[in-house]
């Protein structure tokens, strides 16, 4: 489910702009905050995903 939504997200935001990058950073920090106490693996995966996404 998470993987599918990430794939859709990638397709929708194919053209990377400054606004999208800022939006990702905000989303990412909120996501980390929410998952911090529940699923560390998920947040690590999310971090790797966005790290790779930024440099591709």
Short mmCIF file of C-alpha atoms in Angstrom, two decimals:
data_model
loop_
_atom_site.label_atom_id
_atom_site.label_comp_id
_atom_site.label_asym_id
_atom_site.label_seq_id
_atom_site.Cartn_x
_atom_site.Cartn_y
_atom_site.Cartn_z
CA UNK A 1 0.00 0.00 0.00
CA UNK A 2 2.74 2.43 1.01
CA UNK A 3 4.85 1.43 -1.98
CA UNK A 4 1.94 1.96 -4.37
CA UNK A 5 1.15 5.40 -2.98
CA UNK A 6 4.83 6.37 -3.24
CA UNK A 7 4.91 5.22 -6.86
CA UNK A 8 1.79 7.26 -7.63
CA UNK A 9 3.32 10.21 -5.80
CA UNK A 10 6.46 9.93 -7.95
CA UNK A 11 4.43 9.87 -11.16
CA UNK A 12 2.30 12.84 -10.12
CA UNK A 13 5.32 14.93 -9.09
CA UNK A 14 7.47 14.01 -12.05
CA UNK A 15 8.63 17.58 -12.58
CA UNK A 16 10.53 18.53 -9.48
CA UNK A 17 10.15 22.16 -8.45
CA UNK A 18 11.26 24.05 -5.38
CA UNK A 19 7.70 23.97 -4.03
CA UNK A 20 7.53 20.19 -4.40
CA UNK A 21 10.87 19.79 -2.66
CA UNK A 22 9.77 21.96 0.25
CA UNK A 23 6.47 20.10 0.42
CA UNK A 24 8.34 16.78 0.58
CA UNK A 25 10.53 18.04 3.41
CA UNK A 26 7.52 19.15 5.46
CA UNK A 27 5.68 15.91 4.77
CA UNK A 28 8.78 13.92 5.62
CA UNK A 29 9.25 15.60 9.00
CA UNK A 30 5.58 15.11 9.89
CA UNK A 31 5.79 11.50 8.76
CA UNK A 32 8.89 10.85 10.86
CA UNK A 33 7.22 12.42 13.87
CA UNK A 34 4.14 10.23 13.45
CA UNK A 35 6.04 6.99 12.87
CA UNK A 36 8.79 7.59 15.39
CA UNK A 37 7.01 5.76 18.19
CA UNK A 38 5.35 3.12 16.05
CA UNK A 39 7.49 1.86 13.22
CA UNK A 40 11.16 2.76 12.99
CA UNK A 41 11.70 0.57 9.92
CA UNK A 42 8.99 2.41 8.03
CA UNK A 43 10.52 5.81 8.73
CA UNK A 44 13.97 4.56 7.68
CA UNK A 45 12.48 3.27 4.42
CA UNK A 46 10.74 6.60 3.92
CA UNK A 47 13.99 8.47 4.54
CA UNK A 48 15.89 6.34 2.01
CA UNK A 49 13.10 6.80 -0.52
CA UNK A 50 13.22 10.59 -0.33
CA UNK A 51 17.00 10.67 -0.19
CA UNK A 52 17.17 8.74 -3.46
CA UNK A 53 14.27 10.75 -4.91
CA UNK A 54 16.08 14.03 -4.31
CA UNK A 55 19.15 13.02 -6.29
CA UNK A 56 17.57 11.29 -9.26
#
